[in-house]
Amino acid sequence: MSKRLLKTGLAVAITATSSHGFASGFALNEQSISGMGTSFAGRSSSADDASTVFGNPAGMARLKRDEVYVGAAAIHAKSDISHASANAGPLALSGSNDGDMVPTTGVPMGYYVKPLDDKVAFGLGVYVPFGLMTDYESSFQGRYYADKSYVRVITVQPTLSYRFNDKLSLGFGPTFNHIEGELTSSALNPLSPGSNDGKVKVKGDDTAVGFNVGVLYEFTPNTRAGVTYHSRVKYELEGDTRVSGSGALAGIAGKYDANLDLTTPESVDMSITHDLSDALTLYVGSTWTRWSRFKEIRVENDSATLPANLSTIVEEQNWHDTWAHAVGLSYKVSPQWTLRTGIAIDQSPTNNVDRSPRVPSGDRTIFSVGAGWSPNQDMTIDVAYSYLQEESVDVNHVSATRGTYSARYKNSAHGLGASLSYRF
């Protein structure tokens, strides 16, 4: 029993991030509001503002003045859960399936770019590349597989770019990443299945270093292409697992030291920006993410504080690599106003066998609109709205100590963002 309870603990604390962000797996796309308006189609080639520190650090060479960029996006998600059933042995387990387990979540971002001369620029970015939160209702029918989950990565990225000539620029920046996670889940009481539940609560964190590098090539004044590589980041989370309960669960109640090695995947973003006219611009882009690194979660527990034979716990994930594709347009209505729109398709990394209520994601389609307002040459205010719709997917899980849970999920989400750019 204790081994299974701990397996629902730190082992899934990181994968507990919801599928309702606007990128696959537990990645987030919201590092730029101007990019959000075109479904991030030109992320590595547009280089229109200081958010290019993340999108493509080589793009800083296009900015001629010091610029500060601050913004935030809010995500509101909803799941339609149907055909749900759960049981423990012959006993059916009751519960609700509201599907509103994702609180409205904010994603902040901030950037600063300073051209040092005609060739060199310095930039600094602070953003959130991974993470989200889920919080099922306490009576959720699948509560033994998923309850409350919180994971967040905050990244600080100092960056330099160099412009070799009128066509070629290169940018590079190390990333300093802090990850933290917290998870609670219910524990099935074998003497009274469906009632007198126990609880498992897990916390852990770590800091690790990665890097981003980008290349921007301007074929003509109207056409440019960019490629950005975001490196993998290896974390060694340290934390604890707390188990509480009465009756049959009292014997394993306590606090256990634990650690987990986790690698967030590398990705390659490629895009082209082409000015069709003085007013109309086309963006086309694709992103590849190496989720296949995420084959399993391996938890190493402190054998000095745990019962025998619990030093290592493994949970299979078997995610696969994904592609996302996007196309977008922007139209400059006047010197003050720019309108944007875009559409994207994004694969889910999960598979039909290992998918759980914690990441019940399917392939998705995203539609976006946005606008930029520049009342003067020094300031721009950008706003954007995105709507995400996923295909229906099935969840089917069986465990000797958590019972069974099966359901069909159909997820959707709304995103709303705003940012302010100031040049001086």
Coordinates of C-alpha atoms in Angstrom, one line a residue:
M1 CA 0.0 0.0 0.0
S2 CA 2.7 2.5 0.9
K3 CA 4.5 1.9 -2.3
R4 CA 1.4 2.7 -4.4
L5 CA 0.6 5.8 -2.3
L6 CA 4.1 7.2 -2.8
K7 CA 3.8 6.4 -6.5
T8 CA 0.9 8.8 -6.7
G9 CA 3.1 11.4 -5.0
L10 CA 6.3 12.9 -6.3
A11 CA 6.3 10.6 -9.3
V12 CA 3.4 12.5 -10.9
A13 CA 3.9 16.0 -9.3
I14 CA 5.5 17.3 -12.5
T15 CA 3.3 15.6 -15.1
A16 CA 0.3 17.0 -13.2
T17 CA 0.4 20.2 -15.2
S18 CA -2.8 20.5 -17.1
S19 CA -3.1 20.0 -20.9
H20 CA -5.0 23.3 -21.1
G21 CA -2.0 25.6 -21.9
F22 CA -1.6 26.8 -25.5
A23 CA 1.3 24.4 -26.2
S24 CA 1.7 20.7 -26.1
G25 CA 2.4 18.7 -22.9
F26 CA 3.1 21.0 -20.0
A27 CA 4.8 23.7 -22.1
L28 CA 3.4 27.2 -22.4
N29 CA 3.4 29.5 -25.5
E30 CA 2.5 32.7 -23.7
Q31 CA 5.9 34.6 -23.9
S32 CA 4.7 37.3 -26.2
I33 CA 1.3 39.0 -26.6
S34 CA 2.1 40.4 -30.1
G35 CA 3.0 36.8 -31.1
M36 CA -0.2 35.5 -29.5
G37 CA -2.2 37.5 -32.0
T38 CA -0.9 35.5 -34.9
S39 CA -0.9 32.1 -33.0
F40 CA 2.9 32.5 -32.7
A41 CA 3.3 31.8 -36.4
G42 CA 6.3 34.2 -36.8
R43 CA 7.8 33.7 -33.4
S44 CA 11.4 33.2 -34.6
S45 CA 11.3 35.6 -37.6
S46 CA 9.1 38.6 -36.7
A47 CA 11.4 40.4 -34.2
D48 CA 9.0 43.3 -33.9
D49 CA 9.5 44.0 -30.2
A50 CA 11.6 43.1 -27.2
S51 CA 9.8 39.7 -26.7
T52 CA 12.2 38.5 -29.4
V53 CA 14.6 37.8 -26.5
F54 CA 12.6 34.6 -26.2
G55 CA 11.3 34.2 -29.7
N56 CA 14.7 34.6 -31.4
P57 CA 17.5 36.4 -29.6
A58 CA 19.1 37.2 -33.0
G59 CA 16.1 39.4 -33.6
M60 CA 17.4 42.0 -31.1
A61 CA 19.6 43.3 -33.9
R62 CA 16.5 44.7 -35.6
L63 CA 15.6 46.9 -32.6
K64 CA 17.2 50.4 -33.0
R65 CA 16.2 51.8 -29.6
D66 CA 16.2 50.7 -25.9
E67 CA 12.9 48.9 -25.3
V68 CA 11.0 47.6 -22.2
Y69 CA 8.3 45.1 -22.7
V70 CA 5.9 43.9 -19.9
G71 CA 2.8 41.8 -20.3
A72 CA 0.6 39.0 -19.0
A73 CA -1.8 36.4 -20.4
A74 CA -4.8 34.8 -18.6
I75 CA -5.9 31.3 -19.4
H76 CA -9.4 30.0 -18.6
A77 CA -10.0 26.3 -19.4
K78 CA -12.9 23.9 -19.4
S79 CA -13.3 20.2 -19.8
D80 CA -16.4 18.3 -20.8
I81 CA -16.1 15.0 -19.0
S82 CA -18.5 12.2 -20.2
H83 CA -19.0 8.4 -20.0
A84 CA -17.3 8.4 -16.6
S85 CA -17.1 5.4 -14.3
A86 CA -15.1 4.3 -11.3
N87 CA -14.9 1.3 -9.1
A88 CA -12.8 -0.5 -6.4
G89 CA -13.2 -4.2 -7.1
P90 CA -16.9 -5.0 -7.3
L91 CA -17.9 -1.7 -5.6
A92 CA -18.8 1.3 -7.8
L93 CA -17.3 4.5 -6.6
S94 CA -19.5 7.6 -6.8
G95 CA -18.4 11.2 -7.4
S96 CA -18.7 14.2 -9.6
N97 CA -17.1 15.1 -13.0
D98 CA -17.5 18.9 -13.2
G99 CA -14.6 19.5 -15.6
D100 CA -13.7 22.9 -14.3
M101 CA -10.5 21.8 -12.6
V102 CA -8.3 24.6 -14.1
P103 CA -8.5 27.9 -12.2
T104 CA -8.0 31.0 -14.3
T105 CA -4.3 31.3 -14.5
G106 CA -2.0 34.2 -15.2
V107 CA 1.3 34.0 -17.2
P108 CA 3.6 37.0 -16.8
M109 CA 6.5 38.1 -19.0
G110 CA 9.0 40.9 -19.1
Y111 CA 11.9 41.9 -21.4
Y112 CA 14.5 44.6 -21.9
V113 CA 16.7 45.2 -25.0
K114 CA 19.5 47.7 -25.3
P115 CA 21.4 48.2 -28.6
L116 CA 25.1 48.7 -27.6
D117 CA 26.2 49.7 -31.1
D118 CA 25.2 49.0 -34.7
K119 CA 26.1 45.3 -34.4
V120 CA 25.7 44.3 -30.8
A121 CA 22.6 44.3 -28.6
F122 CA 22.0 43.1 -25.0
G123 CA 18.7 41.7 -23.8
L124 CA 17.2 40.4 -20.6
G125 CA 14.0 38.3 -20.4
V126 CA 11.9 36.9 -17.5
Y127 CA 9.1 34.5 -18.5
V128 CA 7.3 31.2 -17.8
P129 CA 8.1 28.4 -20.3
F130 CA 6.4 25.5 -18.5
G131 CA 3.6 25.0 -16.0
L132 CA 0.0 25.3 -15.1
M133 CA -2.4 24.3 -12.3
T134 CA -5.3 21.9 -12.0
D135 CA -7.6 21.6 -9.0
Y136 CA -10.5 19.0 -9.3
E137 CA -13.4 19.3 -6.9
S138 CA -13.1 17.3 -3.7
S139 CA -15.8 14.9 -4.8
F140 CA -14.2 14.2 -8.2
Q141 CA -14.9 10.6 -9.2
G142 CA -11.3 10.1 -10.3
R143 CA -9.7 11.8 -7.2
Y144 CA -7.5 8.8 -6.5
Y145 CA -5.7 9.5 -9.8
A146 CA -5.8 13.3 -9.8
D147 CA -6.7 16.0 -7.3
K148 CA -4.8 19.3 -7.0
S149 CA -1.6 20.0 -9.0
Y150 CA 0.7 23.0 -9.4
V151 CA 3.9 23.2 -11.4
R152 CA 5.8 26.3 -12.6
V153 CA 9.1 27.1 -14.2
I154 CA 10.4 30.7 -14.1
T155 CA 13.2 31.6 -16.4
V156 CA 15.7 34.5 -16.4
Q157 CA 17.6 34.9 -19.7
P158 CA 20.4 37.4 -20.2
T159 CA 21.2 37.6 -24.0
L160 CA 23.6 39.0 -26.6
S161 CA 23.0 39.3 -30.3
Y162 CA 25.5 40.1 -33.1
R163 CA 24.7 41.5 -36.5
F164 CA 27.3 40.2 -39.0
N165 CA 25.9 42.3 -41.9
D166 CA 22.6 43.5 -43.3
K167 CA 21.3 40.0 -43.7
L168 CA 22.7 37.7 -41.0
S169 CA 22.3 38.0 -37.2
L170 CA 23.0 35.6 -34.3
G171 CA 21.8 35.6 -30.7
F172 CA 22.6 33.5 -27.7
G173 CA 21.6 33.5 -24.0
P174 CA 21.9 31.2 -21.1
T175 CA 18.7 30.4 -19.2
F176 CA 18.5 30.2 -15.4
N177 CA 15.4 28.2 -14.6
H178 CA 13.6 27.6 -11.3
I179 CA 11.0 24.8 -11.1
E180 CA 8.6 24.2 -8.2
G181 CA 5.8 21.8 -7.8
E182 CA 3.1 20.8 -5.4
L183 CA 0.6 18.0 -5.6
T184 CA -2.3 16.7 -3.4
S185 CA -4.3 13.6 -4.2
S186 CA -6.7 11.3 -2.4
A187 CA -5.8 7.9 -1.2
L188 CA -8.3 5.1 -1.4
N189 CA -9.1 3.6 2.1
P190 CA -9.4 -0.2 1.5
L191 CA -11.7 -0.6 4.5
S192 CA -14.2 2.0 3.2
P193 CA -13.7 2.5 -0.5
G194 CA -15.2 5.9 -1.6
S195 CA -15.1 7.4 1.9
N196 CA -12.7 8.2 4.7
D197 CA -10.1 9.0 2.1
G198 CA -6.4 9.7 3.0
K199 CA -4.3 12.4 1.4
V200 CA -1.0 12.6 -0.3
K201 CA 0.8 15.9 -0.6
V202 CA 4.1 16.4 -2.4
K203 CA 6.4 19.5 -2.8
G204 CA 9.7 19.8 -4.6
D205 CA 11.9 22.4 -6.4
D206 CA 15.2 22.9 -8.1
T207 CA 17.2 25.4 -10.2
A208 CA 19.0 24.5 -13.4
V209 CA 20.8 26.1 -16.4
G210 CA 20.0 25.8 -20.1
F211 CA 20.4 28.1 -23.1
N212 CA 18.6 29.6 -26.2
V213 CA 20.3 30.3 -29.5
G214 CA 18.8 31.8 -32.6
V215 CA 19.7 32.8 -36.2
L216 CA 17.9 35.4 -38.3
Y217 CA 18.5 35.8 -42.0
E218 CA 17.0 38.6 -44.0
F219 CA 16.8 37.6 -47.7
T220 CA 15.3 40.9 -48.7
P221 CA 13.9 43.9 -46.8
N222 CA 10.5 42.2 -47.1
T223 CA 11.4 38.6 -46.3
R224 CA 13.3 37.1 -43.4
A225 CA 13.6 33.6 -41.8
G226 CA 14.5 32.6 -38.3
V227 CA 15.4 29.4 -36.4
T228 CA 15.5 29.2 -32.6
Y229 CA 16.8 26.4 -30.5
H230 CA 15.6 26.1 -26.9
S231 CA 17.8 23.6 -25.0
R232 CA 16.7 20.8 -22.7
V233 CA 17.0 21.6 -19.0
K234 CA 17.9 18.8 -16.5
Y235 CA 16.4 19.2 -13.0
E236 CA 17.1 17.3 -9.8
L237 CA 14.1 18.1 -7.7
E238 CA 14.3 17.5 -4.0
G239 CA 11.3 17.6 -1.7
D240 CA 9.1 15.5 0.5
T241 CA 5.9 13.3 0.3
R242 CA 3.4 13.7 3.2
V243 CA 0.9 10.9 3.7
S244 CA -2.1 11.3 6.1
G245 CA -5.0 9.0 6.9
S246 CA -6.7 6.9 9.5
G247 CA -7.5 3.3 9.9
A248 CA -5.8 1.2 7.4
L249 CA -3.8 4.2 6.2
A250 CA -2.5 5.2 9.6
G251 CA 0.5 2.8 9.4
I252 CA 2.0 4.7 6.4
A253 CA 1.2 8.2 7.6
G254 CA 4.2 10.5 7.8
K255 CA 6.7 12.6 5.9
Y256 CA 9.2 11.0 3.4
D257 CA 12.2 12.6 1.7
A258 CA 12.3 12.0 -2.0
N259 CA 13.9 13.3 -5.2
L260 CA 13.1 13.2 -8.9
D261 CA 15.2 13.7 -12.0
L262 CA 13.3 15.6 -14.7
T263 CA 14.3 16.9 -18.1
T264 CA 12.2 19.5 -19.9
P265 CA 12.5 19.0 -23.6
E266 CA 14.5 20.9 -26.2
S267 CA 12.5 22.5 -29.1
V268 CA 13.3 24.0 -32.5
D269 CA 11.1 26.9 -33.8
M270 CA 11.3 27.8 -37.5
S271 CA 9.4 30.6 -39.2
I272 CA 9.3 33.0 -42.1
T273 CA 8.0 36.5 -42.1
H274 CA 7.1 38.1 -45.5
D275 CA 5.7 41.6 -46.2
L276 CA 3.1 41.1 -48.9
S277 CA 2.6 44.8 -49.1
D278 CA 3.4 47.9 -47.0
A279 CA 0.3 47.1 -44.9
L280 CA -0.1 43.2 -45.0
T281 CA 2.4 40.7 -43.5
L282 CA 2.3 36.9 -43.7
Y283 CA 3.8 34.7 -40.9
V284 CA 4.4 30.9 -41.3
G285 CA 6.0 28.8 -38.6
S286 CA 6.6 25.3 -37.2
T287 CA 7.9 24.0 -33.9
W288 CA 9.3 20.6 -33.1
T289 CA 9.5 19.5 -29.4
R290 CA 11.4 16.4 -28.2
W291 CA 8.8 15.0 -25.8
S292 CA 10.1 11.5 -26.5
R293 CA 12.7 12.1 -23.7
F294 CA 9.8 11.7 -21.3
K295 CA 9.6 7.9 -21.2
E296 CA 9.2 7.5 -17.5
I297 CA 9.3 9.1 -14.1
R298 CA 11.9 7.6 -11.8
V299 CA 11.7 8.6 -8.1
E300 CA 14.6 7.9 -5.8
N301 CA 13.4 7.8 -2.2
D302 CA 15.5 8.1 1.0
S303 CA 15.7 4.5 2.1
A304 CA 16.6 5.6 5.6
T305 CA 13.1 7.0 6.1
L306 CA 11.0 4.6 4.1
P307 CA 10.0 1.0 4.4
A308 CA 12.1 -1.6 2.7
N309 CA 12.0 -2.1 -1.1
L310 CA 10.8 1.5 -1.8
S311 CA 14.2 3.1 -2.8
T312 CA 13.1 3.4 -6.5
I313 CA 9.7 3.9 -8.0
V314 CA 9.0 4.1 -11.7
E315 CA 5.9 5.3 -13.6
E316 CA 5.7 4.9 -17.4
Q317 CA 4.9 7.9 -19.6
N318 CA 6.1 7.1 -23.1
W319 CA 5.4 10.5 -24.6
H320 CA 6.3 11.1 -28.3
D321 CA 7.8 14.0 -30.2
T322 CA 5.4 16.6 -31.5
W323 CA 5.0 19.2 -34.2
A324 CA 3.0 22.4 -34.2
H325 CA 2.3 24.4 -37.3
A326 CA 0.9 28.0 -37.5
V327 CA 0.0 30.6 -40.1
G328 CA -0.8 34.2 -39.3
L329 CA -1.4 37.7 -40.8
S330 CA -1.1 41.2 -39.6
Y331 CA -2.6 44.3 -41.3
K332 CA -1.5 47.8 -40.6
V333 CA -4.7 49.8 -40.8
S334 CA -2.9 53.1 -40.0
P335 CA 0.3 54.2 -38.4
Q336 CA -1.3 53.8 -35.0
W337 CA -3.2 50.5 -35.5
T338 CA -2.2 47.0 -36.5
L339 CA -4.6 44.0 -36.6
R340 CA -3.5 40.4 -36.3
T341 CA -5.0 36.9 -36.7
G342 CA -3.7 33.3 -36.9
I343 CA -4.5 29.6 -36.7
A344 CA -2.4 26.8 -35.3
I345 CA -2.5 23.0 -35.0
D346 CA -0.6 21.3 -32.2
Q347 CA 0.0 17.6 -31.5
S348 CA -0.4 16.1 -28.1
P349 CA 2.6 14.0 -26.8
T350 CA 0.5 11.6 -24.8
N351 CA -0.6 8.1 -25.9
N352 CA -3.9 6.2 -25.6
V353 CA -2.4 3.7 -23.1
D354 CA -0.7 5.9 -20.5
R355 CA -3.0 9.0 -20.7
S356 CA -4.3 9.9 -17.2
P357 CA -6.8 12.5 -15.7
R358 CA -3.7 14.6 -14.9
V359 CA -2.8 15.2 -18.6
P360 CA -6.0 14.2 -20.6
S361 CA -4.8 16.0 -23.7
G362 CA -5.5 15.4 -27.4
D363 CA -4.4 17.1 -30.6
R364 CA -5.6 20.7 -30.7
T365 CA -6.5 23.6 -33.0
I366 CA -6.0 27.2 -31.9
F367 CA -7.5 30.4 -33.4
S368 CA -6.2 33.8 -32.4
V369 CA -6.9 37.5 -33.0
G370 CA -5.0 40.5 -31.8
A371 CA -4.4 44.2 -32.2
G372 CA -1.5 46.7 -31.6
W373 CA -2.1 50.4 -30.8
S374 CA 0.8 52.9 -31.0
P375 CA -0.4 56.3 -29.9
N376 CA 3.2 57.6 -30.6
Q377 CA 6.6 56.4 -31.7
D378 CA 7.6 55.5 -28.1
M379 CA 4.8 53.3 -26.9
T380 CA 2.8 50.3 -28.2
I381 CA -0.1 48.5 -26.4
D382 CA -0.8 45.0 -27.7
V383 CA -3.9 42.8 -26.9
A384 CA -4.7 39.3 -28.1
Y385 CA -7.4 36.6 -27.7
S386 CA -7.0 32.8 -28.4
Y387 CA -9.4 30.0 -28.4
L388 CA -8.3 26.4 -28.1
Q389 CA -10.3 23.3 -29.0
E390 CA -9.0 19.7 -28.5
E391 CA -10.2 16.4 -30.0
S392 CA -12.0 14.0 -27.6
V393 CA -9.7 11.5 -25.8
D394 CA -10.4 8.6 -23.5
V395 CA -8.8 7.9 -20.1
N396 CA -8.7 4.3 -18.8
H397 CA -6.7 3.5 -15.7
V398 CA -6.7 0.4 -13.4
S399 CA -4.9 0.1 -10.1
A400 CA -5.1 -2.4 -7.3
T401 CA -5.0 0.4 -4.7
R402 CA -6.7 3.3 -6.5
G403 CA -9.5 1.4 -8.2
T404 CA -10.4 2.1 -11.8
Y405 CA -11.4 5.3 -13.5
S406 CA -12.4 5.8 -17.1
A407 CA -13.9 8.8 -18.9
R408 CA -14.0 10.8 -22.1
Y409 CA -12.5 14.3 -22.1
K410 CA -13.0 17.1 -24.5
N411 CA -11.0 20.2 -23.6
S412 CA -11.2 23.8 -24.6
A413 CA -9.6 27.0 -23.3
H414 CA -9.7 30.8 -23.7
G415 CA -6.6 33.0 -23.5
L416 CA -6.5 36.8 -23.2
G417 CA -3.4 38.8 -23.1
A418 CA -2.1 42.4 -22.9
S419 CA 1.3 44.0 -23.0
L420 CA 3.0 47.4 -23.1
S421 CA 6.2 48.2 -25.0
Y422 CA 8.1 51.4 -24.3
R423 CA 11.0 52.6 -26.4
F424 CA 13.5 55.4 -25.4

